[in-house]
Coordinates of C-alpha atoms and ligand atoms in Angstrom, one line a residue:
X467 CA -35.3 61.7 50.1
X468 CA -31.4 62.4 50.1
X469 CA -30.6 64.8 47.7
X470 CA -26.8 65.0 45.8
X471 CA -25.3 67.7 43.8
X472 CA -24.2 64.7 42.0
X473 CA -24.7 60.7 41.9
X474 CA -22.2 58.4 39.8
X475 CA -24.0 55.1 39.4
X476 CA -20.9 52.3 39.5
X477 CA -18.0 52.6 41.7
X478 CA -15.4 51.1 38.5
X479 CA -12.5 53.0 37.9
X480 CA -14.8 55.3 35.3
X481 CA -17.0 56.2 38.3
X482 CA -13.9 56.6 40.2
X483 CA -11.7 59.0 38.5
X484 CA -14.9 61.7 37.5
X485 CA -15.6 61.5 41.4
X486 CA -11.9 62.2 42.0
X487 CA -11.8 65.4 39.5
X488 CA -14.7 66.6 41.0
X489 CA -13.8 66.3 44.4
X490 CA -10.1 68.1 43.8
X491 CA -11.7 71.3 42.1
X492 CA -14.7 71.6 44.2
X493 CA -15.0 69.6 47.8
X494 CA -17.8 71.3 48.7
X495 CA -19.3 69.7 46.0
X496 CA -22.3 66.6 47.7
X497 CA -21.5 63.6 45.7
X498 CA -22.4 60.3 45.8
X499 CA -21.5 57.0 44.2
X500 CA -23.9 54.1 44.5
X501 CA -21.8 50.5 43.8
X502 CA -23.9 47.3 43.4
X503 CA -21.1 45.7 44.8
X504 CA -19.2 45.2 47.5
X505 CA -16.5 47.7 49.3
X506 CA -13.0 47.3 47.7
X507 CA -11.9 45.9 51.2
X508 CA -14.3 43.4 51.5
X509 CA -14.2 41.7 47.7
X510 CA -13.9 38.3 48.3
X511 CA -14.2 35.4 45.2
X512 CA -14.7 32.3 47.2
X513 CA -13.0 30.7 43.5
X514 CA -9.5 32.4 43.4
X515 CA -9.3 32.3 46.9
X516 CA -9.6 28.4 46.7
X517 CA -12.7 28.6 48.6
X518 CA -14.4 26.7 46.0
X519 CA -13.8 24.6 42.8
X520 CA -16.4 26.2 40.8
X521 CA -17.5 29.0 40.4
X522 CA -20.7 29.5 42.7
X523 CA -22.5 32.0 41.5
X524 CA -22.5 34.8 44.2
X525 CA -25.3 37.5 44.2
X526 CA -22.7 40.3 43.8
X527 CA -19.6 38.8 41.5
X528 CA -16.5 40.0 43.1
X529 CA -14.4 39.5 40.1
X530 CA -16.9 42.1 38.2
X531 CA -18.4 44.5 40.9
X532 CA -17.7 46.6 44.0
X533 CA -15.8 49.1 44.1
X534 CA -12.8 49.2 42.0
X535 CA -15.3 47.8 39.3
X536 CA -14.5 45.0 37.2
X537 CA -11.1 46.2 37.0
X538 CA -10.0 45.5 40.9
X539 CA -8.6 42.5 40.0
X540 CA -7.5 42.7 36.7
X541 CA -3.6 43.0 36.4
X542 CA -4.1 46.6 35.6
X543 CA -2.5 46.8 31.7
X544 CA -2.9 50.6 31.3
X545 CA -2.9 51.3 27.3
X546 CA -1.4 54.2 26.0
X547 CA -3.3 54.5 22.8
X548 CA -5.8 55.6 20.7
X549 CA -5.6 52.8 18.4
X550 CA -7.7 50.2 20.7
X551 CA -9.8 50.5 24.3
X552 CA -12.3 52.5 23.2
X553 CA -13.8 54.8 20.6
X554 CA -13.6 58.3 23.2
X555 CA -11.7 59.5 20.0
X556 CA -14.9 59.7 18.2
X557 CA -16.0 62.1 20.4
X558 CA -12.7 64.0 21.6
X559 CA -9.8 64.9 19.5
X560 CA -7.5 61.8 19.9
X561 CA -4.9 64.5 21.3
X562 CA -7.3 65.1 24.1
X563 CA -7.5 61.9 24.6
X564 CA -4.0 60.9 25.3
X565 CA -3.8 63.8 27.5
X566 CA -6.4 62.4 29.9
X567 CA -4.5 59.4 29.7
X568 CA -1.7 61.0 31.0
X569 CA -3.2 62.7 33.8
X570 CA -4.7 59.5 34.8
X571 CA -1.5 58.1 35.1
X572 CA -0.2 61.2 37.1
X573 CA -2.9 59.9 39.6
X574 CA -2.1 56.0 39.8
X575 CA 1.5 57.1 40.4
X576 CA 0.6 59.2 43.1
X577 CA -1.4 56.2 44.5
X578 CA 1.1 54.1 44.2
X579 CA 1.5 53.2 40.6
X580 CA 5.2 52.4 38.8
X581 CA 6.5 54.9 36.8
X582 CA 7.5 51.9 34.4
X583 CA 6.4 51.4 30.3
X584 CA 6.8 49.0 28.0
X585 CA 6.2 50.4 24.5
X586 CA 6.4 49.7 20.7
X587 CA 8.3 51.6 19.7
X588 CA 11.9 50.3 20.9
X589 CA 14.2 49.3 17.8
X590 CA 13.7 45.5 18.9
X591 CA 9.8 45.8 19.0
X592 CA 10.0 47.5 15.7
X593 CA 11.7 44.7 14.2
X594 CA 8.8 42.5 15.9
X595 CA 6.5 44.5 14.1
X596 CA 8.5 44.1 10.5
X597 CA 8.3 40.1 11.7
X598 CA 4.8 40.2 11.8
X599 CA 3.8 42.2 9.1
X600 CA 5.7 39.9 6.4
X601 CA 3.5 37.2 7.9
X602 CA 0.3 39.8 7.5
X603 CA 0.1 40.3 10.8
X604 CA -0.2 43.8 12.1
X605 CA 0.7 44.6 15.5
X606 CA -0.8 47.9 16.8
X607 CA 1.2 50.5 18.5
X608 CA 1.1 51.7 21.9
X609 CA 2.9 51.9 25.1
X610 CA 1.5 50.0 28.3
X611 CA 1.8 50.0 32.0
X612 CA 1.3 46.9 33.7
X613 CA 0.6 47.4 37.3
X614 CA 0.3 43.6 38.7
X615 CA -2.9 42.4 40.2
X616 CA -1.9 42.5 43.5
X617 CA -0.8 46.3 43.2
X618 CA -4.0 47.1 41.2
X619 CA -6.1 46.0 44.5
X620 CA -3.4 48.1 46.7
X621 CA -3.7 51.3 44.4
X622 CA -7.7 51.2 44.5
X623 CA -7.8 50.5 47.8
X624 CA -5.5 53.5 48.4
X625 CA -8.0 55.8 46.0
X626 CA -10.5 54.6 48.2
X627 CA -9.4 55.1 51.4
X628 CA -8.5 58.7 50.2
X629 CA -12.0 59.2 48.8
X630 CA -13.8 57.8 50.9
X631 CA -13.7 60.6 53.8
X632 CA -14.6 63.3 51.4
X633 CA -17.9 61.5 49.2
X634 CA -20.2 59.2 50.2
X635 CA -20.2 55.9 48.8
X636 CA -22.9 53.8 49.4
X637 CA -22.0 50.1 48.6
X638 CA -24.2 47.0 47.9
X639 CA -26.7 49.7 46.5
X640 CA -27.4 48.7 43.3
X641 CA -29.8 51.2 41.4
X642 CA -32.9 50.0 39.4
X643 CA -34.6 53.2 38.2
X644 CA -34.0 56.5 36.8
X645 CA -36.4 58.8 36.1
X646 CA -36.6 62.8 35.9
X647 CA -38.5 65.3 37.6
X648 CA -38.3 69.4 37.5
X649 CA -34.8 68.4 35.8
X650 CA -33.4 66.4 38.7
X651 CA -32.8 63.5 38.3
X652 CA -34.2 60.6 40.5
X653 CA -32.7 57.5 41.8
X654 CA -34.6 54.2 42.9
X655 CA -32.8 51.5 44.7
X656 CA -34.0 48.7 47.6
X657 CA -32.5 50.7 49.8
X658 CA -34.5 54.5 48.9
X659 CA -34.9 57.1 46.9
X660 CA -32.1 59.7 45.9
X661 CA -32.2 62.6 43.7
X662 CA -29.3 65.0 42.3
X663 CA -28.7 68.0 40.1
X664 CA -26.3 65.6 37.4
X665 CA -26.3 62.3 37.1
X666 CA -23.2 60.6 35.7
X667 CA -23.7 56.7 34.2
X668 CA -20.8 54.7 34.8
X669 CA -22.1 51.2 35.3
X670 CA -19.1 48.7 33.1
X671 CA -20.4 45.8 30.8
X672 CA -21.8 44.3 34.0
X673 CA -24.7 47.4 34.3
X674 CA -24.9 47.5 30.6
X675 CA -28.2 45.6 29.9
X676 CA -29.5 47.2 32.7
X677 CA -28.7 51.2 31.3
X678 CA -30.0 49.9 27.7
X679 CA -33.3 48.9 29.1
X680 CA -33.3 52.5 30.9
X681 CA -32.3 54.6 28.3
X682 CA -35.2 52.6 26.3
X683 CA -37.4 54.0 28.7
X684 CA -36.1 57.6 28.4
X685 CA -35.9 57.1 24.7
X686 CA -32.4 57.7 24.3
X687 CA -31.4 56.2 21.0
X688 CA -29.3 53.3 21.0
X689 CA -27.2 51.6 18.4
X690 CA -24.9 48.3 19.0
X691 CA -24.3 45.4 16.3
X692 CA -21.0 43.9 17.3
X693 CA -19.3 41.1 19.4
X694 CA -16.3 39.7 19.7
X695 CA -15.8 35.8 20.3
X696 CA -13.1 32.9 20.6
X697 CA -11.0 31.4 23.0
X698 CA -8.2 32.2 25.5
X699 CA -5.1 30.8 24.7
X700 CA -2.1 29.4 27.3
X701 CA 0.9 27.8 26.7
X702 CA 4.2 27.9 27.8
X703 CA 5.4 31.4 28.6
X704 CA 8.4 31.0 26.1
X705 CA 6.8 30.6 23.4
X706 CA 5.6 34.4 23.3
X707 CA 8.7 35.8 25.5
X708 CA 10.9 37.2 22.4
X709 CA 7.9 39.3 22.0
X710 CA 6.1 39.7 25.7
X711 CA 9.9 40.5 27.2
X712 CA 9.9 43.6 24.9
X713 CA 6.3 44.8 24.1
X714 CA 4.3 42.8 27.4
X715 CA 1.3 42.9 25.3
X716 CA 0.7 42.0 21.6
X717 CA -2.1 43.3 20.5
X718 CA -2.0 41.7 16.9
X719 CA -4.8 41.9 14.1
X720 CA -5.2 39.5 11.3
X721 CA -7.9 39.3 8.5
X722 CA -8.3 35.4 7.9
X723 CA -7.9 34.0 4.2
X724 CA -10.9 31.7 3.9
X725 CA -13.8 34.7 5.3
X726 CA -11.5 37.9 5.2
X727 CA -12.8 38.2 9.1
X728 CA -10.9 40.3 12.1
X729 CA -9.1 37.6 14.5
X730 CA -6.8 39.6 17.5
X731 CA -4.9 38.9 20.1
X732 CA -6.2 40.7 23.2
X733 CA -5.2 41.0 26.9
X734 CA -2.0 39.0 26.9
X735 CA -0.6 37.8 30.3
X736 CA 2.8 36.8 30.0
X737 CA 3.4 34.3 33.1
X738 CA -0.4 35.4 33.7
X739 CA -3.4 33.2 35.2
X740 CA -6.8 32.3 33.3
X741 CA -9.7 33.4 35.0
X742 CA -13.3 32.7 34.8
X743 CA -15.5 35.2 35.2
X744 CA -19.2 35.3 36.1
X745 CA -20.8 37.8 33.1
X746 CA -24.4 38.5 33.3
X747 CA -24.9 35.2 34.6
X748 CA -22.9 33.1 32.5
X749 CA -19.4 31.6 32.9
X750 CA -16.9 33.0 30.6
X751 CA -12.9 33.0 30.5
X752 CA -10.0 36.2 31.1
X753 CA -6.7 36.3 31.9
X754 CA -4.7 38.4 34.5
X755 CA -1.2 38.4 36.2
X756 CA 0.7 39.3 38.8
X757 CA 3.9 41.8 38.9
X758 CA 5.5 39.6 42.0
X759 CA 7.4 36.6 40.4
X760 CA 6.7 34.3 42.8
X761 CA 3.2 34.6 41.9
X762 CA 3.9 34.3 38.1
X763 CA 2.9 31.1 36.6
X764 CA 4.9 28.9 33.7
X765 CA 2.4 29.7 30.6
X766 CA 1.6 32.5 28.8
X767 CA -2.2 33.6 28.0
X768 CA -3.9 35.4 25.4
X769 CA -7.7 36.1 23.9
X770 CA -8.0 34.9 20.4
X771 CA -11.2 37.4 19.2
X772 CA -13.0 37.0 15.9
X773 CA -15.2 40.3 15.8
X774 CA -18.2 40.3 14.3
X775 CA -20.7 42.9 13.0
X776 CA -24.1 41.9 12.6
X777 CA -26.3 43.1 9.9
X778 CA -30.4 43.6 9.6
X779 CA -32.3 42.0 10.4
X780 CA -30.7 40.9 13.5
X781 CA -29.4 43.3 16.1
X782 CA -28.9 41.5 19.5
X783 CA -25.1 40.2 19.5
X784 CA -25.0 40.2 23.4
X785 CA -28.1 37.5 23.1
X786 CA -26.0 35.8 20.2
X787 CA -23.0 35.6 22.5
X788 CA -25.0 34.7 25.6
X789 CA -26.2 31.9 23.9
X790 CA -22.7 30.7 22.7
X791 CA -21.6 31.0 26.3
X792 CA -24.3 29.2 27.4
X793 CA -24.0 26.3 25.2
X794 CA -20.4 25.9 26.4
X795 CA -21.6 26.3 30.0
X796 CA -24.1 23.2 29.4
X797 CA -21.5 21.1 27.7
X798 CA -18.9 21.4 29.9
X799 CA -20.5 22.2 33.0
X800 CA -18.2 25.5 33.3
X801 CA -15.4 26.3 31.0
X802 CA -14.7 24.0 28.8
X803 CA -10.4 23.1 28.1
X804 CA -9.2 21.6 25.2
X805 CA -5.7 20.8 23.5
X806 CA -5.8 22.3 20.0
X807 CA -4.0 18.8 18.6
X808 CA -7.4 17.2 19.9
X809 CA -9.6 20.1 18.1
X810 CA -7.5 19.2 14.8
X811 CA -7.9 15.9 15.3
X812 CA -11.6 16.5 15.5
X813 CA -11.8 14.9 18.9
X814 CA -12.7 15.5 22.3
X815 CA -9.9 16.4 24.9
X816 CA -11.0 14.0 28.0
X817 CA -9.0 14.1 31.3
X818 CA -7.4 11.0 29.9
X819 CA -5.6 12.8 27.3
X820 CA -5.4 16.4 29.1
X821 CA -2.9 14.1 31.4
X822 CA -0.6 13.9 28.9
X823 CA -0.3 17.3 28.0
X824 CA 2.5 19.2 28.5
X825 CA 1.2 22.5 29.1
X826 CA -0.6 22.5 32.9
X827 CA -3.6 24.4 32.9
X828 CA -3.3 27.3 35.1
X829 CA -7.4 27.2 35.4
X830 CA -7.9 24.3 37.4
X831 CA -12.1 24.4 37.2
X832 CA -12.1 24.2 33.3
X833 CA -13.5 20.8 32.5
X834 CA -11.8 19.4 29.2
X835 CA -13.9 19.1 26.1
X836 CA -14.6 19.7 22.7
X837 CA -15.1 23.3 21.8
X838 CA -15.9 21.8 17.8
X839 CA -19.4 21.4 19.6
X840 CA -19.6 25.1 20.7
X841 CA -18.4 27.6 18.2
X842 CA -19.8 27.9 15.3
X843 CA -17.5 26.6 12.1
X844 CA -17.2 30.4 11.0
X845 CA -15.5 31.0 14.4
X846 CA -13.5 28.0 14.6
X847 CA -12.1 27.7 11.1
X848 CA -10.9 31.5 12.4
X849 CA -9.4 30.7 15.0
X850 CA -7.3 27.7 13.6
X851 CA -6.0 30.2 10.7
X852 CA -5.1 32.7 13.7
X853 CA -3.2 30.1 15.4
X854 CA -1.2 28.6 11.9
X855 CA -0.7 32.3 11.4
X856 CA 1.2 33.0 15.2
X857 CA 3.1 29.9 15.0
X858 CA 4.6 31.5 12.0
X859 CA 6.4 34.3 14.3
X860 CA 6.2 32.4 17.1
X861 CA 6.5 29.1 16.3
X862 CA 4.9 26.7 18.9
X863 CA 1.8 28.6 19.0
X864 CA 0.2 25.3 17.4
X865 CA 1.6 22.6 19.1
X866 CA -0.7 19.7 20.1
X867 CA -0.9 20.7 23.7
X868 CA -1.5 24.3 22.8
X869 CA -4.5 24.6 25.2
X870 CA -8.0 26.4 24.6
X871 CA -10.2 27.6 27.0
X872 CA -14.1 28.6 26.1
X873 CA -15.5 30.2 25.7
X874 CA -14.2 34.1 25.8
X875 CA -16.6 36.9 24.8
X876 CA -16.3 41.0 24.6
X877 CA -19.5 42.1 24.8
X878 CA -19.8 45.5 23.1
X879 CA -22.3 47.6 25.4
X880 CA -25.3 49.0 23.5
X881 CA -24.3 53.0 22.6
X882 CA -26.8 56.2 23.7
X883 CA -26.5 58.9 21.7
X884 CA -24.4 61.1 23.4
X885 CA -22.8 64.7 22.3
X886 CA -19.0 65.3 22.3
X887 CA -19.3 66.2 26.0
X888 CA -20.8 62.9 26.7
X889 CA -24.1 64.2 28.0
X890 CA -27.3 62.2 26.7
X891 CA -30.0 64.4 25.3
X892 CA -31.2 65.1 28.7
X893 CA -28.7 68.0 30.2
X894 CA -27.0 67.0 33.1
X895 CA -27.1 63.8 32.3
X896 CA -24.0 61.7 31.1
X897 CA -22.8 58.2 30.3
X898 CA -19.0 57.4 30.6
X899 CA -16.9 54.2 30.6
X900 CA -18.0 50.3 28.9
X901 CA -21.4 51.0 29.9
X902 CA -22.1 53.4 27.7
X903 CA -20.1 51.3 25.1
X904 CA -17.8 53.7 24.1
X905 CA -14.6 52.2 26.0
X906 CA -12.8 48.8 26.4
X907 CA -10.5 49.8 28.7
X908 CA -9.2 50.5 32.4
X909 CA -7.1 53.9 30.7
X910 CA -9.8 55.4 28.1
X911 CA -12.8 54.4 30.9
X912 CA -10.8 56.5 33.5
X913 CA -10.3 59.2 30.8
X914 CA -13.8 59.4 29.8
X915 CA -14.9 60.0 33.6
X916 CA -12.5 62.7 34.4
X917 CA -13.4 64.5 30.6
X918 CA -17.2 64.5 32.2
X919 CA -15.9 65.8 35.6
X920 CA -14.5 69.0 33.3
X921 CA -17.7 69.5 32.0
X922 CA -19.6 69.3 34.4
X923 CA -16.5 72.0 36.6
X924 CA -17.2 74.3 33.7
X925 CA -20.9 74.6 33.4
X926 CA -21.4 74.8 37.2
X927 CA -18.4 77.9 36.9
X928 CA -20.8 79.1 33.9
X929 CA -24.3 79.6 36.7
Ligands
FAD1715 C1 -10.7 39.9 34.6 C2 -10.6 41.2 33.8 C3 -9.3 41.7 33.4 C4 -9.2 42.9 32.7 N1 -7.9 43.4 32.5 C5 -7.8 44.6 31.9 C6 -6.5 45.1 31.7 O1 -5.5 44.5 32.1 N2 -6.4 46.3 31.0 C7 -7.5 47.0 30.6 O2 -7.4 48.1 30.1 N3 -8.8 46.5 30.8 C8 -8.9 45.3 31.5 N4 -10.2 44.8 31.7 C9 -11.3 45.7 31.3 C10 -11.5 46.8 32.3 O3 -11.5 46.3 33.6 C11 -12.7 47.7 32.0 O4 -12.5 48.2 30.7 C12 -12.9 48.8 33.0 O5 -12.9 48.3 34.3 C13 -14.1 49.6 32.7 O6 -14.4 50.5 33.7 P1 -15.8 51.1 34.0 O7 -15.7 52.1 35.1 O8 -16.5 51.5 32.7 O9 -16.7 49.8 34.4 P2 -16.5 48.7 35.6 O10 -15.1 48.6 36.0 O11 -17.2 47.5 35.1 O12 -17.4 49.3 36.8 C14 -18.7 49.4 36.8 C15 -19.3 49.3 38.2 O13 -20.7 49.7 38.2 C16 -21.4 48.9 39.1 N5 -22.8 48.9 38.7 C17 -23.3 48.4 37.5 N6 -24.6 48.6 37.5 C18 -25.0 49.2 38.6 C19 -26.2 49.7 39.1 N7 -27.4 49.5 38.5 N8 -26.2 50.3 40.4 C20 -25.1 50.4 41.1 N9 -23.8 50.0 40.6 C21 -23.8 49.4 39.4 C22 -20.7 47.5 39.0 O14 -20.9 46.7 40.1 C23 -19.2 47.9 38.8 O15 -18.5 48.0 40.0 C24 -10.3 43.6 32.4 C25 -11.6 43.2 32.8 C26 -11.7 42.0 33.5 C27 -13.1 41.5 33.9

């Protein structure tokens, strides 16, 4: 059995930046990290490459694993913040946190990165922000990096090609067991056994269900009760650009009249692309796009979330919003597209009536529909208030051909217990990233891998 000082199970950019620390302070150290997925140079998704209308299911999804993680293809929005992305500030001074924020973006620059920001706090975005908040609308502060998708894949790529000579990676290795014995730690996969001295969990939403059932088995305590759930928006990019031209990315919040519920915008794409994305074997929607302009697109995209916390006795949202997904899935045989004048109307968009829409779908595989069949009433009368609410700072936001795409769902990974160093209760043993549900984001995943790297650089100084 090959044996590791220490194996990182998931190759996303979590996985990739504690391999990175590691590596820099001690290359002598034996690591290895095991990727389900594919090798960055060889992710191929036969539906953005127009290799196929649908989406067709792939063993490995390229969109969500190999290395890179699920963030290779994103357009690489790196948040500046505390305020959203994660919760690592619950464990780590949020001071610490922005400082491994920053360090992370000393290493994407040195890969490649721009050295460009957008923030909030420019006299015109704190107008916006005056704007918004007379129409109780709050929009939260931060300053963000956006790299393009096209130069996220050429940065990882580049992180790869420099890591790659000095730890092994071992692609399409997906692991399915872990178990302890005389405190190392053992790793089961089709391909062998491994062992190491630490083992670092870093396996995105996409590994998620998979490190709950393990840490079940290991009886780490767990705790999880939330989801978030709506629709992506698109419509035409200059509806949003007063606000997208200054900030790029609006991350408003909103507490709806009729249920006092959270609604957000999240992951905005100004001139962006909607995606659909393959998540634990359902379709769902996202929304990415490009830095070079003659890959941009006319429309504008946005998530509209409503979050939701669920109480006793139930305790299985990622279930809950499986099913939702599913649902949509059945009806519309894939995404389902609709105009928001038709979902008003309380009628069905068919591809009579998406012809004469204005706005062009930049998803071509969505089938149009009625997403009054899918979401519950809760979640729709939400999303409608949401939508009267944005028109009223950026007006157009509920025209008729307004479209919706659904259905779009954040599934919050189940939580281990973990210590403010982020080890479980076995030592040596840590969970970083979405996995381990305590991030939501490409900038506070990264920082929670290279926070573990420290540790682990300090107690291996301490023997
Ligand atoms: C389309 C899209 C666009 C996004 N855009 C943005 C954005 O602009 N800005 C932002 O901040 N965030 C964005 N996100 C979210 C962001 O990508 C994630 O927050 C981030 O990638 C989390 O990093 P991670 O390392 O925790 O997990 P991941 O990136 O998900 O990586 C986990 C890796 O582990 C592997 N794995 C899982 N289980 C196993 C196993 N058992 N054995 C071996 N390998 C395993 C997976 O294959 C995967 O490669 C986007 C996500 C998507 C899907």
């Amino acid at each position: 059995m090959k044996h590791y000082d220490i194996g990182i199970i998931g190759g996303g950019i979590s996985g990739i930046m504690c391999a990175y620390e590691l590596i820099k302070h001690k290359p002598d150290l034996e690591i290895c990290i095991f990727e389900k997925g594919n090798s960055i140079l060889n992710r191929r998704c036969p539906l953005t490459e127009n290799r196929s209308e649908k989406c067709v299911k792939c063993s490995t999804c390229a969109i969500m694993e190999g290395f890179g993680g699920c963030g290779s293809f994103s357009d690489g929005k790196y948040n500046f913040t505390t305020e959203f992305g994660g919760w690592l500030n619950e464990y780590i001074s949020s001071e610490k946190v922005m400082e491994l924020i920053e360090y992370m973006d000393e290493i994407l620059i040195k890969f490649g990165a721009t050295t460009k920001r957008f923030s909030t706090h420019t006299p015109k975005a704190r107008e916006l922000r005056k704007i918004a908040l007379q129409n109780d609308l709050h929009l939260l502060q931060a300053e963000v990096k956006h790299l393009g998708t096209e130069n996220n894949l050429k940065i990882m790529t580049n992180i790869y090609n420099y890591l790659k000579d000095k730890l092994n990676i071992k692609h399409h290795t997906e692991i399915t067991d872990i178990s302890q014995e005389n405190s190392k730690f053992l790793l089961t996969s089709e391909n062998g056994q491994y062992s190491c001295n630490y083992l670092i969990s870093a396996v995105g939403r996409v590994g998620s269900e998979w490190f709950t059932h393990q840490c079940k088995k290991l009886k780490i305590n767990l705790t999880n009760n939330q989801i978030d759930l709506g629709v992506r928006v698109e419509l035409p990019y200059e509806i949003f650009s007063h606000i997208t031209d200054e900030v790029y990315e609006a991350k408003l919040h909103y507490h709806t009249k009729k249920y006092n519920d959270l609604v957000k915008t999240f992951c905005m794409n100004p001139r962006g692309h909607v995606v659909t994305e393959n998540t634990i074997g359902v379709l769902t929607v996202n929304g990415h796009s490009y830095s070079d302009e003659n890959l941009k697109s006319e429309n504008t995209n946005f998530a509209l979330l409503v979050s939701n916390k669920f109480t006793s006795p139930f305790n299985e949202p990622l279930k809950y919003g499986r099913y939702i997904a599913t649902l949509s899935n059945m009806l519309g045989d894939g995404v389902i597209l609709q105009r928001f004048g038709d979902l008003i109307k309380g009628r069905r968009t068919n591809e009579k009536r998406m012809k004469k829409s204005f706005t062009n779908p930049t998803l071509k595989s969505a089938n149009a529909g009625d997403l009054g069949l899918v979401l519950p009433k809760r979640y729709l009368d939400n999303i409608i208030e949401m939508i009267y609410s944005l028109d009223n700072i950026a007006r157009g936001t509920a025209n008729y051909d307004t479209l919706l795409y659904g259905v779009e769902v954040k599934f919050y990974s189940a939580r281990p217990e973990l210590d403010n160093r982020l080890e479980t209760r076995y030592p040596n043993f840590y969970a970083i990233g979405d996995g381990a549900g305590i991030t939501r984001s490409l900038s506070q995943a990264a920082a929670s891998g290279i926070y573990v790297a420290r540790n682990i650089l300090d107690r291996i100084d301490d023997q």
